[in-house]
XYZ file of C-alpha atoms in Angstrom:
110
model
C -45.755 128.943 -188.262
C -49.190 126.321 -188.292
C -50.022 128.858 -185.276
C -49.198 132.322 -186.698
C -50.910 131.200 -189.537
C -54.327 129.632 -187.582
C -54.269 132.893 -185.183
C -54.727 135.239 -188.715
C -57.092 133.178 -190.239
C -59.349 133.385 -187.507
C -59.396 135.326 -184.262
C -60.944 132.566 -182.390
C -58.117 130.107 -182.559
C -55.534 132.467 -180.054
C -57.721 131.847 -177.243
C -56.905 130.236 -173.734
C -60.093 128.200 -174.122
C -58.892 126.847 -177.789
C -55.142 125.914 -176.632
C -56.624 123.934 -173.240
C -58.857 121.962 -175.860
C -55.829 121.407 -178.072
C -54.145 120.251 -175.095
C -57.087 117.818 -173.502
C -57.318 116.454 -177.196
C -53.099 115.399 -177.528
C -53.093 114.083 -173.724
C -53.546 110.995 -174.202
C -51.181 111.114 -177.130
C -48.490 112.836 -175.546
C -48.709 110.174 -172.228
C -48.595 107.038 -174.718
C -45.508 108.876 -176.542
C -43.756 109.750 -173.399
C -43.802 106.261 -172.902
C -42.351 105.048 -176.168
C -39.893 107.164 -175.830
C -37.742 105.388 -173.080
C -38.314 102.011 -175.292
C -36.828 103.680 -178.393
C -34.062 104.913 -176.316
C -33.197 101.128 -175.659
C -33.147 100.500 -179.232
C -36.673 98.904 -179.046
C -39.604 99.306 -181.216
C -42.663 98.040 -179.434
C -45.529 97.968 -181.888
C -48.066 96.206 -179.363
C -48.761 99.355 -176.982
C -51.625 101.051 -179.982
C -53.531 97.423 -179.295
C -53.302 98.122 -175.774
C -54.136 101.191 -176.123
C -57.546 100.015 -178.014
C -58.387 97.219 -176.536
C -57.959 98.704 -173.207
C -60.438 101.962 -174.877
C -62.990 98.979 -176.103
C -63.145 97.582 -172.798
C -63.941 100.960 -170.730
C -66.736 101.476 -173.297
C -68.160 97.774 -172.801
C -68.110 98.776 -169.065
C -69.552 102.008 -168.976
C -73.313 103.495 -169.355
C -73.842 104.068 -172.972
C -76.901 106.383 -173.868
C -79.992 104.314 -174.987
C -79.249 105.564 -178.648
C -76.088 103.595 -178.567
C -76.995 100.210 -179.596
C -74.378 97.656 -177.836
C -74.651 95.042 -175.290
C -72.675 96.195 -172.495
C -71.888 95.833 -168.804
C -72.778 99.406 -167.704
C -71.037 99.921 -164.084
C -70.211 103.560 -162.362
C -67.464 105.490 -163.899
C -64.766 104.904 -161.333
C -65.170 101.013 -161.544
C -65.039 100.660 -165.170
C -61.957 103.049 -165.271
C -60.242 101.041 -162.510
C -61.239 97.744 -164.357
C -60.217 99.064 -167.832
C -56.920 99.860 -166.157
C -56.853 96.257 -164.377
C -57.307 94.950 -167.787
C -54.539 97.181 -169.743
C -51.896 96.018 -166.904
C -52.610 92.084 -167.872
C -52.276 93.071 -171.647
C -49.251 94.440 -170.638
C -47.828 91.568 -168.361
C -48.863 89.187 -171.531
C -47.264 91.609 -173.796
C -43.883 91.558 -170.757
C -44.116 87.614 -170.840
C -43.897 86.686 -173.990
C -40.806 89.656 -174.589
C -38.683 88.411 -171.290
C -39.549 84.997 -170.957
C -40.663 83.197 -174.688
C -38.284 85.920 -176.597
C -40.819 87.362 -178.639
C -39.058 90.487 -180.584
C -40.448 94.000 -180.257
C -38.439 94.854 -183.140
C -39.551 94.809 -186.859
C-alpha cells in the first residue's frame, strides 16, 4: 500500500533507479537481520551484534581517508585494507562476544 501510495504522490518514486537505492540503503540491514534470524530460531536473543555492528562501522572510519573538512585523528590506509582490517576487527568482537556465551555462560537472553 506504502508503495501504491509513494508511486501517486510522485512519479519519480516508481523508478528502477529509486528501488536499487532503496535496496543499497536496507543491505546492510537486511544482511545483519538475516543473521538474527537463525539466533531467534534457537530461542536466542543476542543484543550484542548492533555494538558490533558500530564499533566495527567506527573502526573502518578511523582507518579510512577522511576529507580534510572532517576533523578526526585517524589512521587513513587504502580502502581494501581498512575494510579487511575493520572485518579482522568485527570477527574478534565476535569471538569475545562467542567466549564469554560458550565458555563464561554469559546469557544472550534478556
Amino acid at each position: 500500500m506504502l508503495v501504491a501510495l509513494f508511486s501517486a504522490l510522485s512519479p519519480s518514486f516508481a523508478t528502477w533507479g529509486n528501488l536499487a537505492n532503496i535496496l543499497q540503503q536496507v543491505s546492510i540491514t537486511a544482511i545483519i537481520a538475516v543473521g538474527l534470524t537463525f539466533v531467534i530460531l534457537c530461542a536466542e536473543i543476542d543484543l550484542s551484534v548492533a555494538s558490533v555492528a558500530n564499533a566495527t562501522g567506527i573502526l573502518l572510519a578511523f582507518l579510512t581517508v577522511q576529507d580534510a573538512s572532517v576533523n578526526i585523528a585517524n589512521l587513513p590506509l587504502p580502502g581494501a585494507l581498512a575494510v579487511l582490517l575493520a572485518m579482522a576487527g568485527c570477527l574478534a568482537l565476535g569471538a569475545v562476544t562467542a567466549f564469554g556465551v560458550t565458555r563464561i555462560g554469559i546469557p544472550l537472553s534478556s
